[in-house]
Amino acid sequence: MAIVKMKKFKLFIFDENRENLINKFQKFNYVHIDESDFDEDNFSEDDFTRPRSSEDLIDIDDKIKRSKEDIDLLLKFKDKENPIKAMKDGVSNISLEELTARAMTFSFEKIDGEIRNLVDKKDKNKSKIQNIDSKIAELKPWEHLSSSLKDLSKLGSVNIYTGTVSSNHADDFEGEVIKNDLAYLERVSKDKNFNYYLMIVEKSIDEEIKVLMTSYGFTPINIKSDGKVKDTIGFYEKDKDLLFEKNNKIEDELRTYLKYLEDFKYSYEHYRNEKIKIMSERKFLKTTEVNLIEGYVPEDKLSDLEKEIQKVCKDNYYLRAEDPDRDSKEVPILLKNNAFVSPFEIMTEMYSMPRYNEIDPTPFFAPFYFIFAGIMVGDFGYGILVFLATLFALKKFNLTDKKRRFFKFFNYLSISTIIFGLVFGSFFGGIIEFPSLIDPAEDSTLLVILSVILGGIHIFFGLGIKAYMNIRDGKPKDALYDVGFWYMAVLGAIGFILGKFLPQVAPYGKLLMIIMIIGMIGIVATGGREEKSRGAKIGWGVYSLYGITSYLGDFVSYLRLMALVLSGSFLGLAINMIAGMLFESNILGKLFAIVIFVVFQLFNAFLSYLSAYVHTARLTYVEMFNKFYEGGGIPFKKMIENSDYFNID
């Protein structure tokens, strides 16, 4: 249960073996390729090249992008599957060799080109439809014009104007225009902001009317219609219908390509794995004949790796492997834990992988996560519900490794929920009463005490890990200064305060005060030990001691254990009360009661687990990890990409 030990290797091969070897590496999978650097003392940059160019990477990225777009497009034409059935069927298992063979036999470029040609036609038709919609929108306010503007413009003695006036000034504008017998005004339509007008003006008063139009903010509009506007809109609508019909035919044709969906999935995953090989080869150094490859391999797989190299290169290679520098940030991290701890690795990965000189925090926080989440949900019914659901998924569904680990994670949390549901005597918010060891509603004070005690154990366990790491690294003094004195100061202070309230502790009050003072003096004396001047040492020491106040906030954070179990149980109780009152009424009330009970209890269960997941993560990351864990490690990059559509072995 730890970080997997690595070997850093340097491998020299002939360039003629490169392609076969990179294929072997990918099949082997457990190889992390690192950037190879040349010896600046003996060589110059001009002596080496990289075997693969950036153009190779651009080309493969384009193929990945296009194949994914084809998949997404074809999935739109696929009938919706029952989600339960889809999870049960899951993804198919396929070997890397079979995946490659299927991808290579598929005419990707040809079929992709045909699909893109159809999509381009469809997009052009869509663009035409949008253009027509824009034209119709411009003409829509004028569709009730009874005459053709083209015909009206033939009247030589008058000028024709079409335009808008703000609704705020429309009435005044109309009143002024109708005062003149040589002008005709027709309000064609109006909307929230504007009135749309047709004006026919005798040329003799044209200048006078123009002044009037300007004063009321008349905005001229050029209506693009040779005949009646209504007829023009009708022509446009017919054009739209034809374009929609064309696009429907294109969609029917695209639907025939659904038979290639699996082939595109094979191509997509193949190209993603090809990209890994290209990126790996771009890290090699190459002379005319020789390639230099550097990287990391798990210590227990080194001999297997060398066997794979021998299969390709025979004896024509040179391999040197050594233990990497423990303090190097470049060493990739691979975690290996037992069946219980392994699902909790998702929380470590979400935060940050450990560095090679740290320890894997997963085995240390997993038991606390298990307990805290169970307390926060704290309902036997919710635990049974999630346990059965996740167990069913694990037994019946064909899951990817990532999803299987996720379901195992919540399966374990449900077991803890069942245990603490029995402790709290809670079954779906108390729908069935049974004896409890702790009643959250009645024993809230006890819950507060237990929350703080568990928080203290959690925090000091984290500090203990820090002490272990210091001792392991040959720094026993740092273990005393950074952990031992804090143990003395904080535990001494807690004991001294408890002695004021608990008779059992009171006799030890003086001893505890002395321990606290020694711890505080030790913190002040050593907190700034890395500073040069005495004043800076003391200043930083005092500042370090001031950090003791943060422990109060740390302990308070653990009260969320009590708060969440209370909120969940009270909400469940409220749901039961409402459902109970409805159930005592008529048949309709009984039906509503059942619906309310089922729906809202499921919602409360979901909310409780979500809260437990988030808040336990917060306690782990903020309260525990900051005592010993930095993270920042590089995840071990295997040679086979995690697949979206298959289990690749």
Short mmCIF file of N, CA and C in Angstrom, two decimals, residues 454-548:
data_model
loop_
_atom_site.label_atom_id
_atom_site.label_comp_id
_atom_site.label_asym_id
_atom_site.label_seq_id
_atom_site.Cartn_x
_atom_site.Cartn_y
_atom_site.Cartn_z
N LEU A 454 -13.17 13.05 17.39
CA LEU A 454 -12.78 12.48 16.10
C LEU A 454 -11.94 13.46 15.30
N GLY A 455 -12.30 14.74 15.38
CA GLY A 455 -11.51 15.77 14.69
C GLY A 455 -10.10 15.84 15.24
N GLY A 456 -9.98 15.76 16.56
CA GLY A 456 -8.65 15.79 17.17
C GLY A 456 -7.81 14.61 16.73
N ILE A 457 -8.41 13.42 16.71
CA ILE A 457 -7.69 12.23 16.26
C ILE A 457 -7.24 12.40 14.81
N HIS A 458 -8.14 12.94 13.99
CA HIS A 458 -7.85 13.16 12.56
C HIS A 458 -6.67 14.10 12.38
N ILE A 459 -6.71 15.22 13.08
CA ILE A 459 -5.66 16.24 12.96
C ILE A 459 -4.32 15.71 13.46
N PHE A 460 -4.34 15.11 14.66
CA PHE A 460 -3.08 14.66 15.25
C PHE A 460 -2.52 13.44 14.54
N PHE A 461 -3.39 12.67 13.91
CA PHE A 461 -2.90 11.57 13.08
C PHE A 461 -2.13 12.13 11.89
N GLY A 462 -2.65 13.21 11.30
CA GLY A 462 -1.95 13.87 10.20
C GLY A 462 -0.59 14.39 10.65
N LEU A 463 -0.55 14.99 11.84
CA LEU A 463 0.73 15.47 12.38
C LEU A 463 1.68 14.30 12.63
N GLY A 464 1.13 13.18 13.09
CA GLY A 464 1.95 12.00 13.34
C GLY A 464 2.60 11.48 12.07
N ILE A 465 1.87 11.55 10.96
CA ILE A 465 2.43 11.14 9.67
C ILE A 465 3.60 12.05 9.30
N LYS A 466 3.44 13.34 9.59
CA LYS A 466 4.53 14.29 9.30
C LYS A 466 5.77 13.93 10.13
N ALA A 467 5.56 13.57 11.40
CA ALA A 467 6.69 13.17 12.25
C ALA A 467 7.37 11.93 11.68
N TYR A 468 6.56 10.97 11.26
CA TYR A 468 7.12 9.74 10.68
C TYR A 468 7.97 10.06 9.45
N MET A 469 7.47 10.95 8.59
CA MET A 469 8.21 11.30 7.38
C MET A 469 9.53 11.97 7.71
N ASN A 470 9.52 12.83 8.72
CA ASN A 470 10.77 13.48 9.14
C ASN A 470 11.77 12.46 9.68
N ILE A 471 11.30 11.54 10.50
CA ILE A 471 12.18 10.52 11.07
C ILE A 471 12.70 9.61 9.96
N ARG A 472 11.81 9.23 9.04
CA ARG A 472 12.21 8.39 7.90
C ARG A 472 13.30 9.05 7.08
N ASP A 473 13.22 10.36 6.92
CA ASP A 473 14.18 11.10 6.11
C ASP A 473 15.41 11.53 6.90
N GLY A 474 15.57 10.98 8.11
CA GLY A 474 16.74 11.31 8.92
C GLY A 474 16.69 12.68 9.55
N LYS A 475 15.49 13.16 9.88
CA LYS A 475 15.33 14.48 10.49
C LYS A 475 14.54 14.38 11.79
N PRO A 476 15.07 13.64 12.77
CA PRO A 476 14.32 13.46 14.03
C PRO A 476 14.10 14.77 14.78
N LYS A 477 15.04 15.71 14.65
CA LYS A 477 14.86 17.00 15.32
C LYS A 477 13.66 17.76 14.74
N ASP A 478 13.53 17.70 13.42
CA ASP A 478 12.37 18.36 12.79
C ASP A 478 11.07 17.73 13.27
N ALA A 479 11.09 16.41 13.50
CA ALA A 479 9.90 15.73 14.02
C ALA A 479 9.53 16.28 15.39
N LEU A 480 10.56 16.53 16.22
CA LEU A 480 10.30 17.11 17.54
C LEU A 480 9.83 18.55 17.43
N TYR A 481 10.53 19.35 16.62
CA TYR A 481 10.22 20.78 16.52
C TYR A 481 8.85 21.04 15.88
N ASP A 482 8.56 20.32 14.78
CA ASP A 482 7.36 20.63 13.99
C ASP A 482 6.14 19.82 14.40
N VAL A 483 6.37 18.76 15.19
CA VAL A 483 5.23 17.92 15.59
C VAL A 483 5.19 17.76 17.11
N GLY A 484 6.32 17.33 17.67
CA GLY A 484 6.33 17.04 19.11
C GLY A 484 5.90 18.23 19.96
N PHE A 485 6.48 19.39 19.68
CA PHE A 485 6.12 20.58 20.47
C PHE A 485 4.65 20.98 20.26
N TRP A 486 4.13 20.76 19.05
CA TRP A 486 2.72 21.06 18.79
C TRP A 486 1.81 20.09 19.53
N TYR A 487 2.21 18.84 19.59
CA TYR A 487 1.46 17.88 20.40
C TYR A 487 1.38 18.36 21.85
N MET A 488 2.53 18.76 22.36
CA MET A 488 2.59 19.18 23.76
C MET A 488 1.75 20.44 24.00
N ALA A 489 1.88 21.41 23.10
CA ALA A 489 1.18 22.68 23.29
C ALA A 489 -0.33 22.52 23.17
N VAL A 490 -0.78 21.86 22.12
CA VAL A 490 -2.23 21.76 21.87
C VAL A 490 -2.88 20.78 22.83
N LEU A 491 -2.30 19.58 22.97
CA LEU A 491 -2.90 18.60 23.88
C LEU A 491 -2.82 19.07 25.32
N GLY A 492 -1.70 19.73 25.67
CA GLY A 492 -1.59 20.28 27.01
C GLY A 492 -2.64 21.33 27.28
N ALA A 493 -2.87 22.21 26.30
CA ALA A 493 -3.89 23.26 26.45
C ALA A 493 -5.28 22.67 26.58
N ILE A 494 -5.58 21.65 25.75
CA ILE A 494 -6.89 21.01 25.82
C ILE A 494 -7.09 20.36 27.18
N GLY A 495 -6.08 19.62 27.63
CA GLY A 495 -6.18 18.96 28.92
C GLY A 495 -6.31 19.95 30.07
N PHE A 496 -5.55 21.04 30.00
CA PHE A 496 -5.60 22.06 31.05
C PHE A 496 -7.00 22.68 31.14
N ILE A 497 -7.61 22.98 29.98
CA ILE A 497 -8.96 23.56 29.96
C ILE A 497 -9.99 22.56 30.46
N LEU A 498 -9.87 21.30 30.04
CA LEU A 498 -10.81 20.27 30.50
C LEU A 498 -10.72 20.08 32.01
N GLY A 499 -9.52 20.28 32.55
CA GLY A 499 -9.34 20.14 33.98
C GLY A 499 -10.16 21.12 34.80
N LYS A 500 -10.55 22.23 34.19
CA LYS A 500 -11.37 23.23 34.88
C LYS A 500 -12.83 22.78 34.99
N PHE A 501 -13.21 21.80 34.13
CA PHE A 501 -14.61 21.37 34.09
C PHE A 501 -14.82 19.92 34.51
N LEU A 502 -13.78 19.10 34.35
CA LEU A 502 -13.92 17.68 34.66
C LEU A 502 -13.09 17.33 35.89
N PRO A 503 -13.73 16.87 36.95
CA PRO A 503 -12.99 16.53 38.18
C PRO A 503 -11.94 15.44 37.95
N GLN A 504 -12.22 14.54 37.01
CA GLN A 504 -11.29 13.44 36.76
C GLN A 504 -9.95 13.93 36.21
N VAL A 505 -9.99 15.07 35.49
CA VAL A 505 -8.78 15.60 34.87
C VAL A 505 -8.09 16.63 35.76
N ALA A 506 -8.85 17.22 36.68
CA ALA A 506 -8.34 18.33 37.51
C ALA A 506 -7.02 18.02 38.22
N PRO A 507 -6.81 16.81 38.78
CA PRO A 507 -5.54 16.53 39.48
C PRO A 507 -4.30 16.66 38.58
N TYR A 508 -4.51 16.54 37.27
CA TYR A 508 -3.38 16.60 36.34
C TYR A 508 -3.24 17.99 35.71
N GLY A 509 -4.04 18.94 36.18
CA GLY A 509 -4.06 20.27 35.57
C GLY A 509 -2.71 20.94 35.56
N LYS A 510 -1.98 20.87 36.69
CA LYS A 510 -0.69 21.55 36.76
C LYS A 510 0.32 20.91 35.81
N LEU A 511 0.32 19.56 35.77
CA LEU A 511 1.23 18.85 34.87
C LEU A 511 0.93 19.20 33.41
N LEU A 512 -0.37 19.24 33.08
CA LEU A 512 -0.77 19.56 31.71
C LEU A 512 -0.38 20.98 31.34
N MET A 513 -0.47 21.90 32.32
CA MET A 513 -0.07 23.29 32.06
C MET A 513 1.43 23.37 31.78
N ILE A 514 2.21 22.59 32.53
CA ILE A 514 3.66 22.58 32.32
C ILE A 514 3.99 22.03 30.92
N ILE A 515 3.29 20.94 30.54
CA ILE A 515 3.50 20.36 29.21
C ILE A 515 3.16 21.38 28.13
N MET A 516 2.05 22.11 28.33
CA MET A 516 1.63 23.13 27.37
C MET A 516 2.69 24.23 27.25
N ILE A 517 3.20 24.68 28.38
CA ILE A 517 4.19 25.77 28.37
C ILE A 517 5.48 25.32 27.70
N ILE A 518 5.91 24.08 27.99
CA ILE A 518 7.13 23.56 27.35
C ILE A 518 6.94 23.51 25.84
N GLY A 519 5.76 23.04 25.41
CA GLY A 519 5.47 22.98 23.97
C GLY A 519 5.50 24.36 23.34
N MET A 520 4.89 25.35 24.01
CA MET A 520 4.85 26.71 23.47
C MET A 520 6.24 27.32 23.39
N ILE A 521 7.03 27.10 24.43
CA ILE A 521 8.41 27.61 24.42
C ILE A 521 9.19 26.96 23.28
N GLY A 522 8.98 25.65 23.11
CA GLY A 522 9.66 24.94 22.03
C GLY A 522 9.28 25.48 20.66
N ILE A 523 8.00 25.81 20.48
CA ILE A 523 7.53 26.36 19.19
C ILE A 523 8.18 27.71 18.92
N VAL A 524 8.20 28.58 19.96
CA VAL A 524 8.81 29.90 19.79
C VAL A 524 10.31 29.78 19.52
N ALA A 525 10.96 28.84 20.20
CA ALA A 525 12.41 28.69 20.07
C ALA A 525 12.82 28.09 18.72
N THR A 526 11.97 27.27 18.14
CA THR A 526 12.37 26.55 16.92
C THR A 526 11.57 26.93 15.67
N GLY A 527 10.50 27.68 15.84
CA GLY A 527 9.64 28.02 14.70
C GLY A 527 10.34 28.83 13.63
N GLY A 528 11.35 29.61 14.03
CA GLY A 528 12.09 30.42 13.05
C GLY A 528 13.53 29.99 12.92
N ARG A 529 13.80 28.71 13.13
CA ARG A 529 15.18 28.22 13.16
C ARG A 529 15.91 28.37 11.84
N GLU A 530 15.21 28.49 10.74
CA GLU A 530 15.86 28.63 9.45
C GLU A 530 16.27 30.06 9.14
N GLU A 531 15.82 31.02 9.97
CA GLU A 531 16.21 32.41 9.77
C GLU A 531 17.64 32.62 10.27
N LYS A 532 18.28 33.71 9.79
CA LYS A 532 19.69 33.94 10.13
C LYS A 532 19.86 34.75 11.41
N SER A 533 19.12 35.85 11.52
CA SER A 533 19.30 36.71 12.70
C SER A 533 18.47 36.20 13.87
N ARG A 534 18.94 36.55 15.08
CA ARG A 534 18.23 36.11 16.28
C ARG A 534 16.84 36.74 16.36
N GLY A 535 16.76 38.01 15.97
CA GLY A 535 15.46 38.70 16.00
C GLY A 535 14.45 38.03 15.08
N ALA A 536 14.92 37.67 13.88
CA ALA A 536 14.03 37.00 12.92
C ALA A 536 13.60 35.63 13.44
N LYS A 537 14.54 34.94 14.10
CA LYS A 537 14.21 33.62 14.65
C LYS A 537 13.09 33.74 15.67
N ILE A 538 13.24 34.73 16.58
CA ILE A 538 12.23 34.92 17.63
C ILE A 538 10.90 35.37 17.02
N GLY A 539 11.00 36.32 16.06
CA GLY A 539 9.78 36.83 15.42
C GLY A 539 8.99 35.74 14.73
N TRP A 540 9.69 34.92 13.95
CA TRP A 540 9.00 33.83 13.27
C TRP A 540 8.53 32.76 14.25
N GLY A 541 9.27 32.61 15.35
CA GLY A 541 8.84 31.66 16.37
C GLY A 541 7.54 32.07 17.02
N VAL A 542 7.43 33.38 17.34
CA VAL A 542 6.19 33.90 17.93
C VAL A 542 5.04 33.78 16.93
N TYR A 543 5.36 34.08 15.67
CA TYR A 543 4.33 33.98 14.62
C TYR A 543 3.86 32.53 14.48
N SER A 544 4.79 31.58 14.59
CA SER A 544 4.43 30.17 14.52
C SER A 544 3.50 29.79 15.67
N LEU A 545 3.81 30.31 16.86
CA LEU A 545 2.96 30.02 18.02
C LEU A 545 1.56 30.60 17.83
N TYR A 546 1.49 31.74 17.15
CA TYR A 546 0.18 32.35 16.88
C TYR A 546 -0.71 31.39 16.08
N GLY A 547 -0.07 30.49 15.34
CA GLY A 547 -0.82 29.51 14.55
C GLY A 547 -1.64 28.56 15.40
N ILE A 548 -1.38 28.55 16.71
CA ILE A 548 -2.16 27.67 17.59
C ILE A 548 -3.63 28.06 17.59
#
